mmCIF file of C-alpha atoms in Angstrom:
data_model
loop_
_atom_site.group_PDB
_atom_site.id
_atom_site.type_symbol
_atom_site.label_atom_id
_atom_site.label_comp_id
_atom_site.label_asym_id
_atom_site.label_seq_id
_atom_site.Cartn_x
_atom_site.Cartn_y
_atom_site.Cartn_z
ATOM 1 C CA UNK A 1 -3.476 -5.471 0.894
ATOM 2 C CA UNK A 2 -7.119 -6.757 0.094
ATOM 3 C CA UNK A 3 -7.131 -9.820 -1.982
ATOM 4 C CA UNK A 4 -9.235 -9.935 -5.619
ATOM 5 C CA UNK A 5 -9.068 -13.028 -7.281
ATOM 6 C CA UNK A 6 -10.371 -13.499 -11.175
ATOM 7 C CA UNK A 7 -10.865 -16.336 -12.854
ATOM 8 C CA UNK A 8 -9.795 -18.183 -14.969
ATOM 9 C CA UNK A 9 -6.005 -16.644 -15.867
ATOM 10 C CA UNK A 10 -6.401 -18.004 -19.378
ATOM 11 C CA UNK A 11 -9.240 -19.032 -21.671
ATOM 12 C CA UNK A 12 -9.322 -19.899 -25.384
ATOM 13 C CA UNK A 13 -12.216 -20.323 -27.552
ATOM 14 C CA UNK A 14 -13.671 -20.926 -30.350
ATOM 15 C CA UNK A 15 -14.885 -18.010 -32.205
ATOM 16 C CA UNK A 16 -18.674 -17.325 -31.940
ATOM 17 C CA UNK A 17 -18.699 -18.977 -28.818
ATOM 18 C CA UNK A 18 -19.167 -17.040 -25.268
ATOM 19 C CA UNK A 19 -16.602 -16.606 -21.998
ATOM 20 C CA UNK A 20 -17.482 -15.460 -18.459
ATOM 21 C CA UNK A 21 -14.871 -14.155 -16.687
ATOM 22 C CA UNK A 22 -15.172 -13.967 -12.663
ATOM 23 C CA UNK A 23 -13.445 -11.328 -10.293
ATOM 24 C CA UNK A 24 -13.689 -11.882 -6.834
ATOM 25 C CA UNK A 25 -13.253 -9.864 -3.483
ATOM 26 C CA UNK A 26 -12.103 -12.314 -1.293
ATOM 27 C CA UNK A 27 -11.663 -10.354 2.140
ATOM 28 C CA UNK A 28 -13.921 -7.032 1.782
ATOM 29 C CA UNK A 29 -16.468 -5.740 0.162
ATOM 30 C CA UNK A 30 -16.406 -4.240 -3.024
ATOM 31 C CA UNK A 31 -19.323 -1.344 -3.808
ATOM 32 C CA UNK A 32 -17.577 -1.149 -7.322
ATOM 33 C CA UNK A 33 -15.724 -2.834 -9.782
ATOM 34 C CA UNK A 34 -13.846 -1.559 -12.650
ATOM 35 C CA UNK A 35 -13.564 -4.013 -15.684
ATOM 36 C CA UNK A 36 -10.425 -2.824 -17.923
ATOM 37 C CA UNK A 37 -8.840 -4.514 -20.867
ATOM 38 C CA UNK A 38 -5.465 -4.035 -22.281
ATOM 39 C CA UNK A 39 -3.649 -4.498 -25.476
ATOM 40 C CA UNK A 40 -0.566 -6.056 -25.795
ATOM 41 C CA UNK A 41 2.141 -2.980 -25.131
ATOM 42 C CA UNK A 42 -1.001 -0.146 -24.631
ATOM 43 C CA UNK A 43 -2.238 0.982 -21.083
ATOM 44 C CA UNK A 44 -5.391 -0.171 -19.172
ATOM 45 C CA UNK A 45 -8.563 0.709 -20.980
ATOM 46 C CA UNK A 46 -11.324 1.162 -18.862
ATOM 47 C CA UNK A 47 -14.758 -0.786 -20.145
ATOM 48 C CA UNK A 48 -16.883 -0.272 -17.799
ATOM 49 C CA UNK A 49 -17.700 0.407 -14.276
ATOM 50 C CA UNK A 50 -20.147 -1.776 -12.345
ATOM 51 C CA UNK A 51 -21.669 -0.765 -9.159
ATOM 52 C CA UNK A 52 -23.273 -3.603 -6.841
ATOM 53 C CA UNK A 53 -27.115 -4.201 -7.193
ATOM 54 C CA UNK A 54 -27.474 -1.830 -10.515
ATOM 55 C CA UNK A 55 -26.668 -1.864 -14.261
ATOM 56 C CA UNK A 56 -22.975 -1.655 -15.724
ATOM 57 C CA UNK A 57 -21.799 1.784 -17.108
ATOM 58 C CA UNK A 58 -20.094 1.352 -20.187
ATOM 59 C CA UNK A 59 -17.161 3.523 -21.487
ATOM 60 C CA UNK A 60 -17.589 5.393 -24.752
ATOM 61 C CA UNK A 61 -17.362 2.814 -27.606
ATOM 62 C CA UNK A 62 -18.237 -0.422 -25.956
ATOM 63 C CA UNK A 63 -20.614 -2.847 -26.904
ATOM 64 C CA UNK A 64 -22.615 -3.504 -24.059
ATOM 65 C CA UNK A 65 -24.595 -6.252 -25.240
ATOM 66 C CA UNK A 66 -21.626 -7.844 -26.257
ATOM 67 C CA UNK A 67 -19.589 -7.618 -23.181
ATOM 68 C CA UNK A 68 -22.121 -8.637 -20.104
ATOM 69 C CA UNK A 69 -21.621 -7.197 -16.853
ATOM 70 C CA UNK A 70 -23.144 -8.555 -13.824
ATOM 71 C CA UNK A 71 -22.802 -7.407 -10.088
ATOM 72 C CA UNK A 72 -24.993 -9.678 -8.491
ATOM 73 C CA UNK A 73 -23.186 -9.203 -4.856
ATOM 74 C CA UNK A 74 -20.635 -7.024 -3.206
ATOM 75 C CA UNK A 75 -18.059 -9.766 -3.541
ATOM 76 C CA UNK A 76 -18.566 -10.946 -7.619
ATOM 77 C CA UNK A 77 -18.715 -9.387 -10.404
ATOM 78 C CA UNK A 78 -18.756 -11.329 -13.764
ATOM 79 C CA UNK A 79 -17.342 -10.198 -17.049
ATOM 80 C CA UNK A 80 -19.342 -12.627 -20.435
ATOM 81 C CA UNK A 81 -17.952 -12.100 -23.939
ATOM 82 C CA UNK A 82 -20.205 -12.806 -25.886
ATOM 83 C CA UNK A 83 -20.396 -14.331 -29.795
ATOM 84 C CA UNK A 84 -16.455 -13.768 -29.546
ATOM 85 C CA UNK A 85 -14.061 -13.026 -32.130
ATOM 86 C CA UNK A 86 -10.383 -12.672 -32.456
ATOM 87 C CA UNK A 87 -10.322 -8.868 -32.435
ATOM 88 C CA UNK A 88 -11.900 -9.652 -28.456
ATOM 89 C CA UNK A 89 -8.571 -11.750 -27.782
ATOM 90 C CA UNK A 90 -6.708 -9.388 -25.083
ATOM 91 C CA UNK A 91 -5.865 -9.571 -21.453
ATOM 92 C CA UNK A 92 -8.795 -8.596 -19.305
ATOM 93 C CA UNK A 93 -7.924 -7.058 -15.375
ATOM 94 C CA UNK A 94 -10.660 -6.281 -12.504
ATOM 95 C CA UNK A 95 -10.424 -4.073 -9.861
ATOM 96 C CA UNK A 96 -12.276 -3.553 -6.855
ATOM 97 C CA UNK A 97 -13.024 -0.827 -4.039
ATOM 98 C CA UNK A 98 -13.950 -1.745 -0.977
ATOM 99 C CA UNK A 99 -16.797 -0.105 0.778
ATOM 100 C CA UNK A 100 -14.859 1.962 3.154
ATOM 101 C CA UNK A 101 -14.167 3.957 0.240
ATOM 102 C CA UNK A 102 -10.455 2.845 0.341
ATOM 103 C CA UNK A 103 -9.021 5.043 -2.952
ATOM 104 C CA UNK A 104 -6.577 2.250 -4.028
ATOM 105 C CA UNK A 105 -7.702 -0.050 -6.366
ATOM 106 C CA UNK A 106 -6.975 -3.729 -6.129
ATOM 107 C CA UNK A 107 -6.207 -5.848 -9.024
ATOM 108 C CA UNK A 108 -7.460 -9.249 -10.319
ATOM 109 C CA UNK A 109 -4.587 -11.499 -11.842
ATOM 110 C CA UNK A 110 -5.871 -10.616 -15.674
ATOM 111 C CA UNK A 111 -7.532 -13.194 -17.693
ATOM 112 C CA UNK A 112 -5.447 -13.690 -21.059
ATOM 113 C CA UNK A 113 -8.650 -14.232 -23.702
ATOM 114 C CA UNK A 114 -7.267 -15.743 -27.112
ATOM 115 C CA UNK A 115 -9.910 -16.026 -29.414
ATOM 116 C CA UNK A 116 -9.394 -18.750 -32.380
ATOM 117 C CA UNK B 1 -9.866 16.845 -21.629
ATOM 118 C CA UNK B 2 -8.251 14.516 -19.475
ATOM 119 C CA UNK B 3 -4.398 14.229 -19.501
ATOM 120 C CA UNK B 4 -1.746 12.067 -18.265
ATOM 121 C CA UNK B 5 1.682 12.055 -19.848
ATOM 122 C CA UNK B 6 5.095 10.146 -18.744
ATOM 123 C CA UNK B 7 7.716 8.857 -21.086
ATOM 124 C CA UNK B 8 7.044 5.849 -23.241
ATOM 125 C CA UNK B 9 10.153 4.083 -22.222
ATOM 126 C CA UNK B 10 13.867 4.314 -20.149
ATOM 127 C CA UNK B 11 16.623 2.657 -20.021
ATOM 128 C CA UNK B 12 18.848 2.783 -16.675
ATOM 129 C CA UNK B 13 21.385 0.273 -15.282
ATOM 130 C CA UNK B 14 21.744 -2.172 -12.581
ATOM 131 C CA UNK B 15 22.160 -0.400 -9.156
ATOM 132 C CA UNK B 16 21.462 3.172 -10.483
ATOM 133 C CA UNK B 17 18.761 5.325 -9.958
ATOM 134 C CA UNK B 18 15.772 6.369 -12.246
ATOM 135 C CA UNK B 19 13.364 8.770 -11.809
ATOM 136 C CA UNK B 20 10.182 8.472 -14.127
ATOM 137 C CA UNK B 21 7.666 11.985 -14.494
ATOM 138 C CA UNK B 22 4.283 12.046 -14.954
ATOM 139 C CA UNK B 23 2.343 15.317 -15.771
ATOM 140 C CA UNK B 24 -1.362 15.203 -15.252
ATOM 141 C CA UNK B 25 -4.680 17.619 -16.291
ATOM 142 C CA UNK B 26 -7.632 16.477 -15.073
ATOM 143 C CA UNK B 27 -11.080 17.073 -14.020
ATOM 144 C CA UNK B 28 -10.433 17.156 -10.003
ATOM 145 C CA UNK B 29 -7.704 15.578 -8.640
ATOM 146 C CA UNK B 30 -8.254 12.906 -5.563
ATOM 147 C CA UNK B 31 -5.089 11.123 -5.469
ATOM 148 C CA UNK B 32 -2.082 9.736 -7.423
ATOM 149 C CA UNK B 33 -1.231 6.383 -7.749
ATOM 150 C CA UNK B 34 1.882 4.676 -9.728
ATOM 151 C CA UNK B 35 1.676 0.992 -10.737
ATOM 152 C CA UNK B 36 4.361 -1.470 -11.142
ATOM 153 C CA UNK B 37 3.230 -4.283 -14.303
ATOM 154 C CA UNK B 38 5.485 -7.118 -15.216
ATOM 155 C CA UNK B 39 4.199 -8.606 -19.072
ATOM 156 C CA UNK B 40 1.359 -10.091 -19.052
ATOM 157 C CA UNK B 41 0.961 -9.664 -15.418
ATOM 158 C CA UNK B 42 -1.969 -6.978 -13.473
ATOM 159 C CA UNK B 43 -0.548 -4.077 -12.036
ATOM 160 C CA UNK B 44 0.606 -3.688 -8.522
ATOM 161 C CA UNK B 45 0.181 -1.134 -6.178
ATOM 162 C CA UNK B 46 3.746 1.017 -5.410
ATOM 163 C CA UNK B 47 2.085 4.110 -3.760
ATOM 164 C CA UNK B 48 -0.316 6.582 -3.834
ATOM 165 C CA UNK B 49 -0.032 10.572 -3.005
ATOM 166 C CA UNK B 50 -2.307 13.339 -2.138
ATOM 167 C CA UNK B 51 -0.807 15.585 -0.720
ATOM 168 C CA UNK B 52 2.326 17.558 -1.789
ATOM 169 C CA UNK B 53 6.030 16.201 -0.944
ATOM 170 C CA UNK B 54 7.760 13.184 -1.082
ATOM 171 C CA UNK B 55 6.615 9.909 0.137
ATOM 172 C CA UNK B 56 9.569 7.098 0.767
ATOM 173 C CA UNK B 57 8.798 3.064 0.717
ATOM 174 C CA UNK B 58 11.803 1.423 0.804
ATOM 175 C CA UNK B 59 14.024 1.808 -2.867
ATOM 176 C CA UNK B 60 10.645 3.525 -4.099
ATOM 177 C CA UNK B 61 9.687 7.244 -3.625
ATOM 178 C CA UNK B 62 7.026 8.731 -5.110
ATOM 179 C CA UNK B 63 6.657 12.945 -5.272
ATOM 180 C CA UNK B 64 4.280 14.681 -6.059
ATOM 181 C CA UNK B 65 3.262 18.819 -6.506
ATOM 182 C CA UNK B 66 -0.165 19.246 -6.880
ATOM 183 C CA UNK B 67 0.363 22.890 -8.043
ATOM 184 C CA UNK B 68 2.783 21.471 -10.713
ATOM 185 C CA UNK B 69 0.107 18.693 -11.603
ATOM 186 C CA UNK B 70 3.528 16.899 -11.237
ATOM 187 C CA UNK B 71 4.719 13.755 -10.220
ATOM 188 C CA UNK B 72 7.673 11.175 -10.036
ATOM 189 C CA UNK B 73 8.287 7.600 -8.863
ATOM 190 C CA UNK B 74 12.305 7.465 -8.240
ATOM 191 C CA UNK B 75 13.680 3.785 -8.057
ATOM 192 C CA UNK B 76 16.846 3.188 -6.186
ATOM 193 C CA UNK B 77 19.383 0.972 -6.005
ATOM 194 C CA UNK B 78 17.696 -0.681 -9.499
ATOM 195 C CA UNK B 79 17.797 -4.502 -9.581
ATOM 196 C CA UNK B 80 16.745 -6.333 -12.850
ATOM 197 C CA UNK B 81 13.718 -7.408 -11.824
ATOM 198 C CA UNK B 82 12.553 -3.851 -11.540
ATOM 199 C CA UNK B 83 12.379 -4.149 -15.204
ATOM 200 C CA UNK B 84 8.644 -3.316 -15.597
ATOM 201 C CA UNK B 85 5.629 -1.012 -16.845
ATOM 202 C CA UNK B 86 5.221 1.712 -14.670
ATOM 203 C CA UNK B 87 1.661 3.388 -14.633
ATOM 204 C CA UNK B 88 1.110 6.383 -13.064
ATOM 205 C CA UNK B 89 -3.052 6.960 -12.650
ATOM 206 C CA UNK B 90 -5.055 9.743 -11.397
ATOM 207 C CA UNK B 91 -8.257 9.669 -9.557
ATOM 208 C CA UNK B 92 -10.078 12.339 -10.698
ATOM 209 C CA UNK B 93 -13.293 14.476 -8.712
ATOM 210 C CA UNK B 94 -15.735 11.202 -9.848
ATOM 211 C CA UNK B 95 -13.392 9.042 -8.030
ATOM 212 C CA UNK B 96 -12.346 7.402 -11.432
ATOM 213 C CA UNK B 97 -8.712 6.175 -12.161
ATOM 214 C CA UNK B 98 -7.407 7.916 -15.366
ATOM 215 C CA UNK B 99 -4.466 5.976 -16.524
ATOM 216 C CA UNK B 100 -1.254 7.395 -18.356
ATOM 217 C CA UNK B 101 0.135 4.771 -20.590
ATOM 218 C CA UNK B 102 2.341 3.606 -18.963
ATOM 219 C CA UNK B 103 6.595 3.544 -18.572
ATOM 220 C CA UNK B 104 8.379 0.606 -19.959
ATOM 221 C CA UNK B 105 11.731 0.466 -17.617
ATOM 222 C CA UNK B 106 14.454 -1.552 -19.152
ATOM 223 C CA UNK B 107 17.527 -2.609 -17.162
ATOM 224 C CA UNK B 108 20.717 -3.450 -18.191
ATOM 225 C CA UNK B 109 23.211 -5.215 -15.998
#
């Protein structure tokens, strides 16, 4: 299967301070990428969907100026918490689609964000 | 609303066979997909389904009956390290996943 790789696997801060995250396609192109974050023992929670070239669309109840989304190419998409605190701490997965409108969804290796 | 349900957890033993449901309602249906996560791991791709009947990779099968808005993942022949999440996840008529929460599998030797 396509590759995505995200970087980095584990980050923590200081809170008030800000963390980009970085998902990569590394053999196709991905149109769209899904950002997602999951609590420990909860299921994937989409936050937002970002589609190459345009703006992010943000799920119901996310703060969009606090999570920055940027989809500057077909291949990298970038994930910044910003001013973080320790309610942000969680593990954060990508996904990507590739162009030929493959359905299946390909997974970044999670970042693990602890927040102290 | 949207709708995914499958069991919270199982338990099964080592070399058995488990079959986990999952019931969906959504808005469109374009495909069902079941994940395998290890903690603190991203998910991996088992299979996907779109069409009615049985699909076989390996020990893992995946069903599913659109009609039914039904489908299972059966595990065979269970080794330990099967134990695992497994999410089953819809793509609905926007082409957007919509993710049950997920199966906790626990194996015992």
């Amino acid at each position: 299967g396509a590759v995505v790789s995200q970087h980095p696997s584990r980050v923590i801060c200081k809170s008030g301070t800000s963390v980009k995250i970085e998902c990569r396609s590394l053999d196709f192109q991905a149109t769209t990428m899904f950002w997602y974050r999951q609590f420990p023992k909860q299921s994937l929670m989409l936050m937002a969907t970002s589609n190459e070239g345009s703006k992010a669309t943000y799920e119901q109840g996310v703060e969009k100026d606090k999570f920055l989304i940027n989809h500057a190419s077909l291949t990298l998409s970038t994930l910044t918490v910003t001013s973080a605190h320790p309610e942000d701490s969680s593990f954060y997965i990508c996904s990507a689609r590739d162009l030929q409108g493959d359905t299946e969804a390909f997974f970044g290796q999670g970042t693990r964000l602890t927040v102290v | 609303g949207q709708n995914i349900d499958q069991p919270t957890e199982m338990t099964a033993t080592e070399g058995a066979i488990v079959q986990i449901n999952c019931t969906y309602q959504t808005s469109g249906f374009n495909g069902l997909f079941w994940y395998q996560q290890h903690a603190g791991e991203a998910p991996t791709f088992l299979s996907y389904n779109v069409l009615d009947g049985l699909e076989e990779k390996g020990r893992f099968s995946s069903f599913l009956s659109r009609s039914k808005g039904y489908s299972y993942l059966l595990l065979k022949e269970l080794q330990m390290k099967d134990s695992a999440s497994y999410l089953c996840a819809v793509l609905d008529s926007n082409y957007q996943l919509i993710w049950g929460a997920g199966t906790k599998l626990i194996i015992k030797p």
